[in-house]
């Protein structure tokens, strides 16, 4: 007898609605959770056991079932096997994932009303799709600018109202999740918090899209296991972000792991965004690296843009001036087309 704890049930292409309902009911009877994925050709039923083994032969014998496939990887809900189609994350009118690329841009941190409104207008005018800006900043030094807090969130909401751009902002502690959720369209989990499990549980329960950044010393499997924490709460709106990892190289802030992009797309169904700003730490490198990310199959980019980088309170060296951001946007069209995407 073959038993598994996590598996997918592939239904026959001609399986009836009644057969699908019957299989679902049988699986639920044994205490397992069901995740239905209705494709154009076939329905796939993902099954997460409650710990007790599931008898695959018994399921295989049910009417309408074509085959069962065990999920042997440590990450289950995040795996491509569990969910063969690309996940598209709906974000307040925007869709992250799918054919259309997503460009999120804005300052590292919200610094003032003028700064965030001006940047939002620049991002919008250049064709960006979402506005980024940190209100709670996880700084390496406790003496560095820590962000404007709730005031910054209110300014982001005002910028959204003016431009219509959805906003993405970081949440750094579980107790801030309810507050940040009332303002943000996407909750950002920063690299330093990728394995902050209390925070992952909290954003999993938040029912808001979450962008999870890869930790600077984390493997791809660790990133996907962190995503699994959020998914396991029933929050399926998870976006992955490659933002560079720490290596021996000193000329760049981090080293962009470009192969993580196609690899994550193979291993997982979740959208993948690349952050060329934190990956390189230097504005001169941001444009070529952003282009490379799109060419490699990323679903979009998140880029730091500041009206006056020389005066930025954080990450000025890696922030694009408005005209450079406009130049980047104009050049992405051709690359998007070359890889079968649109902007
Ligand atoms: C940021 O996006 O401003 C940030 C702090 O990024 P990371 O968590 O990738 O360092
Ligand atoms: Mn930053």
Short mmCIF file of C-alpha atoms and ligand atoms in Angstrom, two decimals:
data_model
loop_
_atom_site.label_atom_id
_atom_site.label_comp_id
_atom_site.label_asym_id
_atom_site.label_seq_id
_atom_site.Cartn_x
_atom_site.Cartn_y
_atom_site.Cartn_z
CA UNK A 1 0.00 0.00 0.00
CA UNK A 2 1.41 3.37 -0.96
CA UNK A 3 0.70 6.13 1.54
CA UNK A 4 1.59 9.79 1.43
CA UNK A 5 0.86 12.89 3.42
CA UNK A 6 0.89 15.44 0.60
CA UNK A 7 -0.13 14.63 -2.93
CA UNK A 8 -1.95 15.88 -5.96
CA UNK A 9 -4.82 14.03 -7.57
CA UNK A 10 -4.94 14.54 -11.32
CA UNK A 11 -8.51 14.10 -12.54
CA UNK A 12 -9.25 12.70 -16.01
CA UNK A 13 -9.92 15.41 -18.63
CA UNK A 14 -13.52 14.23 -18.90
CA UNK A 15 -14.12 13.92 -15.13
CA UNK A 16 -17.54 15.22 -14.20
CA UNK A 17 -18.33 17.88 -11.62
CA UNK A 18 -19.93 15.16 -9.51
CA UNK A 19 -16.79 12.99 -9.65
CA UNK A 20 -14.61 15.94 -8.61
CA UNK A 21 -16.97 16.70 -5.73
CA UNK A 22 -16.94 13.06 -4.66
CA UNK A 23 -13.13 12.84 -4.60
CA UNK A 24 -12.97 16.13 -2.69
CA UNK A 25 -15.48 14.89 -0.14
CA UNK A 26 -13.60 11.58 0.35
CA UNK A 27 -10.35 13.41 0.95
CA UNK A 28 -11.97 15.79 3.43
CA UNK A 29 -13.52 12.84 5.25
CA UNK A 30 -10.06 11.60 6.20
CA UNK A 31 -9.23 15.00 7.69
CA UNK A 32 -7.06 16.29 4.83
CA UNK A 33 -7.20 19.80 3.36
CA UNK A 34 -8.07 20.24 -0.28
CA UNK A 35 -6.80 22.76 -2.78
CA UNK A 36 -8.69 22.77 -6.08
CA UNK A 37 -6.90 23.94 -9.21
CA UNK A 38 -9.15 23.98 -12.25
CA UNK A 39 -7.09 24.10 -15.43
CA UNK A 40 -8.37 24.37 -18.99
CA UNK A 41 -7.77 20.67 -19.62
CA UNK A 42 -7.86 19.00 -16.24
CA UNK A 43 -8.73 19.57 -12.63
CA UNK A 44 -6.00 18.98 -10.12
CA UNK A 45 -6.82 18.40 -6.48
CA UNK A 46 -4.05 19.18 -4.04
CA UNK A 47 -4.24 17.26 -0.79
CA UNK A 48 -2.49 18.20 2.44
CA UNK A 49 -2.79 15.47 5.02
CA UNK A 50 -3.31 16.12 8.71
CA UNK A 51 -0.41 13.89 9.64
CA UNK A 52 -2.05 10.50 9.19
CA UNK A 53 -1.06 8.73 5.98
CA UNK A 54 -3.38 8.79 2.97
CA UNK A 55 -3.94 5.60 1.01
CA UNK A 56 -3.14 6.49 -2.62
CA UNK A 57 -4.49 3.25 -4.11
CA UNK A 58 -7.87 3.90 -2.57
CA UNK A 59 -7.97 7.39 -4.10
CA UNK A 60 -6.72 6.07 -7.43
CA UNK A 61 -9.70 3.72 -7.59
CA UNK A 62 -12.28 6.53 -7.33
CA UNK A 63 -14.24 7.39 -10.47
CA UNK A 64 -12.72 10.16 -12.60
CA UNK A 65 -9.22 9.93 -11.10
CA UNK A 66 -6.40 9.65 -13.65
CA UNK A 67 -3.46 9.37 -11.25
CA UNK A 68 -2.03 10.53 -7.93
CA UNK A 69 1.35 12.24 -7.63
CA UNK A 70 3.09 12.40 -4.24
CA UNK A 71 4.80 15.69 -3.35
CA UNK A 72 8.15 14.66 -2.01
CA UNK A 73 9.74 18.11 -1.78
CA UNK A 74 9.87 19.73 1.67
CA UNK A 75 7.81 22.67 0.41
CA UNK A 76 4.35 21.53 -0.66
CA UNK A 77 1.89 24.37 -1.30
CA UNK A 78 4.71 26.42 -2.84
CA UNK A 79 5.71 23.62 -5.23
CA UNK A 80 5.04 23.57 -8.94
CA UNK A 81 3.86 19.96 -8.64
CA UNK A 82 1.12 20.99 -6.24
CA UNK A 83 -0.03 23.86 -8.43
CA UNK A 84 1.12 23.38 -12.04
CA UNK A 85 -0.18 26.72 -13.36
CA UNK A 86 1.51 30.03 -12.65
CA UNK A 87 -0.10 31.85 -9.76
CA UNK A 88 -1.28 35.34 -10.53
CA UNK A 89 -1.59 37.49 -7.41
CA UNK A 90 -4.38 40.08 -7.59
CA UNK A 91 -3.37 43.36 -5.95
CA UNK A 92 -6.00 46.08 -5.82
CA UNK A 93 -6.58 46.27 -9.58
CA UNK A 94 -3.11 45.02 -10.50
CA UNK A 95 -2.09 41.46 -11.29
CA UNK A 96 1.36 40.24 -10.30
CA UNK A 97 2.42 37.24 -12.39
CA UNK A 98 1.10 36.13 -15.74
CA UNK A 99 2.08 37.61 -19.09
CA UNK A 100 2.19 41.23 -18.01
CA UNK A 101 5.25 42.38 -16.08
CA UNK A 102 4.98 44.38 -12.88
CA UNK A 103 7.26 47.29 -12.10
CA UNK A 104 7.21 48.52 -8.50
CA UNK A 105 9.25 51.63 -7.84
CA UNK A 106 9.77 54.34 -5.27
CA UNK A 107 12.13 55.49 -2.58
CA UNK A 108 13.80 53.22 -0.07
CA UNK A 109 12.00 55.17 2.66
CA UNK A 110 9.16 57.65 2.85
CA UNK A 111 10.87 60.86 3.97
CA UNK A 112 8.29 63.60 3.56
CA UNK A 113 4.96 64.37 1.92
CA UNK A 114 6.66 66.24 -0.94
CA UNK A 115 9.18 63.47 -1.54
CA UNK A 116 6.67 60.61 -1.71
CA UNK A 117 4.08 62.51 -3.76
CA UNK A 118 6.71 63.67 -6.23
CA UNK A 119 8.14 60.18 -6.57
CA UNK A 120 4.69 58.66 -6.98
CA UNK A 121 3.96 61.04 -9.86
CA UNK A 122 7.29 60.18 -11.49
CA UNK A 123 6.66 56.44 -11.16
CA UNK A 124 3.16 56.79 -12.58
CA UNK A 125 4.24 59.02 -15.48
CA UNK A 126 7.04 56.61 -16.46
CA UNK A 127 4.59 53.69 -16.55
CA UNK A 128 5.31 52.02 -13.20
CA UNK A 129 2.55 49.86 -11.72
CA UNK A 130 3.04 50.11 -7.96
CA UNK A 131 4.67 52.48 -5.50
CA UNK A 132 7.21 51.24 -2.97
CA UNK A 133 8.36 53.09 0.13
CA UNK A 134 9.43 51.98 3.58
CA UNK A 135 7.71 53.44 6.64
CA UNK A 136 9.25 50.97 9.08
CA UNK A 137 12.89 50.50 8.10
CA UNK A 138 15.01 47.53 9.27
CA UNK A 139 18.35 49.36 9.42
CA UNK A 140 21.66 47.67 10.09
CA UNK A 141 22.54 50.47 12.52
CA UNK A 142 20.21 51.58 15.31
CA UNK A 143 21.48 55.14 14.72
CA UNK A 144 20.31 55.25 11.09
CA UNK A 145 16.92 56.68 10.05
CA UNK A 146 14.29 54.16 11.15
CA UNK A 147 11.43 55.42 8.99
CA UNK A 148 8.41 57.65 9.60
CA UNK A 149 6.20 54.88 11.00
CA UNK A 150 2.43 55.36 10.75
CA UNK A 151 2.84 58.89 9.40
CA UNK A 152 4.76 57.36 6.49
CA UNK A 153 1.92 54.88 5.91
CA UNK A 154 -0.58 57.74 5.77
CA UNK A 155 1.57 59.54 3.20
CA UNK A 156 1.76 56.38 1.09
CA UNK A 157 -2.02 56.11 1.19
CA UNK A 158 -2.26 59.72 0.05
CA UNK A 159 0.14 59.01 -2.83
CA UNK A 160 -2.05 56.06 -3.81
CA UNK A 161 -5.10 58.27 -3.79
CA UNK A 162 -3.42 60.86 -6.00
CA UNK A 163 -1.91 58.45 -8.55
CA UNK A 164 -4.00 55.29 -8.28
CA UNK A 165 -0.82 53.25 -7.75
CA UNK A 166 -1.14 50.35 -5.27
CA UNK A 167 1.44 50.54 -2.49
CA UNK A 168 3.95 48.06 -1.15
CA UNK A 169 5.62 48.67 2.18
CA UNK A 170 7.60 46.64 4.67
CA UNK A 171 6.32 45.26 7.94
CA UNK A 172 9.05 44.40 10.43
CA UNK A 173 7.23 42.96 13.41
CA UNK A 174 4.13 40.83 14.04
CA UNK A 175 2.47 43.48 16.22
CA UNK A 176 2.62 45.99 13.33
CA UNK A 177 0.84 43.67 10.88
CA UNK A 178 -2.72 44.93 11.60
CA UNK A 179 -1.58 48.57 11.29
CA UNK A 180 0.40 48.09 8.06
CA UNK A 181 -2.42 45.98 6.60
CA UNK A 182 -4.88 48.85 6.95
CA UNK A 183 -2.72 50.92 4.57
CA UNK A 184 -0.69 48.58 2.33
CA UNK A 185 -1.80 46.71 -0.79
CA UNK A 186 1.23 44.42 -0.51
CA UNK A 187 3.04 43.60 2.73
CA UNK A 188 6.78 43.36 2.21
CA UNK A 189 8.86 40.98 4.29
CA UNK A 190 12.46 42.12 4.16
CA UNK A 191 15.53 39.99 3.68
CA UNK A 192 16.47 40.32 7.36
CA UNK A 193 13.10 38.90 8.37
CA UNK A 194 12.72 36.07 5.88
CA UNK A 195 12.96 33.51 8.67
CA UNK A 196 11.14 35.54 11.33
CA UNK A 197 8.55 32.85 11.85
CA UNK A 198 6.29 34.88 14.12
CA UNK A 199 6.12 37.51 11.39
CA UNK A 200 5.48 34.88 8.69
CA UNK A 201 2.60 33.47 10.74
CA UNK A 202 1.19 36.97 11.20
CA UNK A 203 1.26 37.91 7.50
CA UNK A 204 -0.07 34.45 6.63
CA UNK A 205 -3.13 35.26 8.69
CA UNK A 206 -3.38 38.81 7.32
CA UNK A 207 -5.08 37.96 4.01
CA UNK A 208 -3.14 40.59 2.09
CA UNK A 209 -0.66 39.90 -0.70
CA UNK A 210 2.83 39.40 0.68
CA UNK A 211 6.14 39.93 -1.08
CA UNK A 212 8.75 37.75 0.59
CA UNK A 213 12.35 38.79 0.00
CA UNK A 214 15.08 36.19 0.01
CA UNK A 215 17.35 36.40 3.04
CA UNK A 216 20.87 37.50 2.26
CA UNK A 217 22.25 34.17 3.47
CA UNK A 218 19.36 31.94 2.56
CA UNK A 219 19.14 29.11 0.10
CA UNK A 220 16.37 28.86 -2.43
CA UNK A 221 14.85 26.00 -0.47
CA UNK A 222 14.83 28.11 2.69
CA UNK A 223 13.05 30.88 0.77
CA UNK A 224 10.41 28.43 -0.42
CA UNK A 225 10.02 26.98 3.07
CA UNK A 226 9.45 30.51 4.38
CA UNK A 227 6.81 31.01 1.67
CA UNK A 228 5.25 27.73 2.82
CA UNK A 229 4.65 29.25 6.28
CA UNK A 230 2.55 32.02 4.72
CA UNK A 231 0.75 29.67 2.33
CA UNK A 232 -0.02 27.21 5.10
CA UNK A 233 -2.24 29.85 6.72
CA UNK A 234 -4.40 29.88 3.62
CA UNK A 235 -2.90 33.11 2.29
CA UNK A 236 -2.15 32.15 -1.30
CA UNK A 237 -1.12 35.62 -2.44
CA UNK A 238 2.62 35.22 -2.06
CA UNK A 239 5.19 36.89 -4.31
CA UNK A 240 8.85 35.86 -4.12
CA UNK A 241 11.69 38.35 -4.45
CA UNK A 242 15.33 37.71 -5.32
CA UNK A 243 17.35 40.66 -3.98
CA UNK A 244 20.89 39.33 -4.03
CA UNK A 245 22.79 37.18 -1.59
CA UNK A 246 25.98 37.77 0.34
CA UNK A 247 29.16 36.53 -1.30
CA UNK A 248 32.87 37.39 -1.09
CA UNK A 249 32.44 40.09 -3.74
CA UNK A 250 32.88 43.61 -2.40
CA UNK A 251 32.26 45.78 -5.45
CA UNK A 252 28.54 45.11 -5.16
CA UNK A 253 26.36 45.27 -2.05
CA UNK A 254 25.11 41.75 -2.71
CA UNK A 255 25.41 39.30 -5.60
CA UNK A 256 22.27 38.87 -7.68
CA UNK A 257 21.57 35.18 -8.06
CA UNK A 258 20.18 35.39 -11.57
CA UNK A 259 19.73 31.64 -11.84
CA UNK A 260 17.34 31.85 -8.88
CA UNK A 261 14.80 33.37 -11.28
CA UNK A 262 14.36 30.44 -13.69
CA UNK A 263 14.96 27.98 -10.85
CA UNK A 264 12.20 29.45 -8.68
CA UNK A 265 9.89 29.44 -11.69
CA UNK A 266 10.64 25.72 -12.16
CA UNK A 267 10.29 24.76 -8.51
CA UNK A 268 7.33 26.97 -7.70
CA UNK A 269 4.19 28.49 -9.21
CA UNK A 270 4.61 31.75 -7.30
CA UNK A 271 5.49 35.00 -9.11
CA UNK A 272 9.13 36.08 -8.92
CA UNK A 273 10.20 39.73 -8.67
CA UNK A 274 13.83 40.90 -8.81
CA UNK A 275 15.23 43.82 -6.81
CA UNK A 276 18.24 45.14 -8.75
CA UNK A 277 18.70 48.00 -6.25
CA UNK A 278 19.55 46.00 -3.13
CA UNK A 279 21.22 43.34 -5.28
CA UNK A 280 23.84 45.78 -6.57
CA UNK A 281 23.89 48.73 -4.19
CA UNK A 282 24.91 51.04 -7.00
CA UNK A 283 22.66 53.00 -9.35
CA UNK A 284 25.03 52.51 -12.30
CA UNK A 285 24.37 48.76 -12.15
CA UNK A 286 20.62 48.90 -11.59
CA UNK A 287 19.50 49.37 -15.19
CA UNK A 288 21.54 46.54 -16.79
CA UNK A 289 20.69 44.16 -13.93
CA UNK A 290 16.98 45.03 -14.15
CA UNK A 291 17.07 44.26 -17.86
CA UNK A 292 18.82 40.95 -17.19
CA UNK A 293 16.12 40.02 -14.67
CA UNK A 294 13.35 40.50 -17.21
CA UNK A 295 15.34 38.59 -19.83
CA UNK A 296 15.77 35.72 -17.33
CA UNK A 297 12.02 35.41 -16.88
CA UNK A 298 11.23 37.47 -13.79
CA UNK A 299 7.61 38.56 -13.43
CA UNK A 300 8.74 42.06 -12.64
CA UNK A 301 11.14 44.26 -10.72
CA UNK A 302 11.16 46.45 -7.64
CA UNK A 303 13.43 49.45 -8.03
CA UNK A 304 14.47 52.31 -5.77
CA UNK A 305 13.81 55.74 -7.28
CA UNK A 306 14.37 59.07 -5.53
CA UNK A 307 13.81 62.64 -6.77
CA UNK A 308 17.18 63.60 -5.33
CA UNK A 309 19.31 60.54 -4.50
CA UNK A 310 22.18 62.64 -3.11
CA UNK A 311 19.90 63.73 -0.27
CA UNK A 312 18.13 60.44 0.36
CA UNK A 313 17.97 59.39 4.02
CA UNK A 314 18.66 55.78 3.01
CA UNK A 315 20.04 53.92 0.00
CA UNK A 316 20.77 57.02 -2.09
CA UNK A 317 23.72 55.34 -3.79
CA UNK A 318 21.47 52.71 -5.34
CA UNK A 319 18.50 54.96 -6.11
CA UNK A 320 17.74 55.95 -9.68
CA UNK A 321 17.11 59.58 -10.56
CA UNK A 322 13.70 60.13 -12.19
CA UNK A 323 15.16 60.44 -15.70
CA UNK A 324 17.08 57.19 -15.31
CA UNK A 325 13.95 55.39 -14.20
CA UNK A 326 12.10 56.72 -17.24
CA UNK A 327 14.98 55.51 -19.42
CA UNK A 328 14.79 52.05 -17.82
CA UNK A 329 11.04 51.82 -18.39
CA UNK A 330 11.38 52.82 -22.03
CA UNK A 331 13.98 50.11 -22.62
CA UNK A 332 12.06 47.26 -20.99
CA UNK A 333 9.45 47.00 -23.73
CA UNK A 334 11.78 45.40 -26.27
CA UNK A 335 13.14 42.92 -23.71
CA UNK A 336 9.65 42.02 -22.54
CA UNK A 337 8.59 41.33 -26.14
CA UNK A 338 11.69 39.20 -26.74
CA UNK A 339 10.69 36.88 -23.88
CA UNK A 340 6.98 36.80 -24.69
CA UNK A 341 5.86 39.30 -22.06
CA UNK A 342 4.30 42.75 -22.06
CA UNK A 343 4.78 45.76 -19.84
C1 LIG B 1 14.15 47.54 1.13
O1 LIG B 1 13.43 47.05 0.25
O2 LIG B 1 14.27 48.77 1.31
C2 LIG B 1 14.97 46.64 1.95
C3 LIG B 1 15.32 46.95 3.19
O3 LIG B 1 15.32 45.53 1.28
P1 LIG B 1 15.99 44.15 1.80
O4 LIG B 1 15.07 43.62 2.84
O5 LIG B 1 16.04 43.31 0.57
O6 LIG B 1 17.36 44.49 2.32
MN1 LIG B 2 16.43 50.23 0.54
#
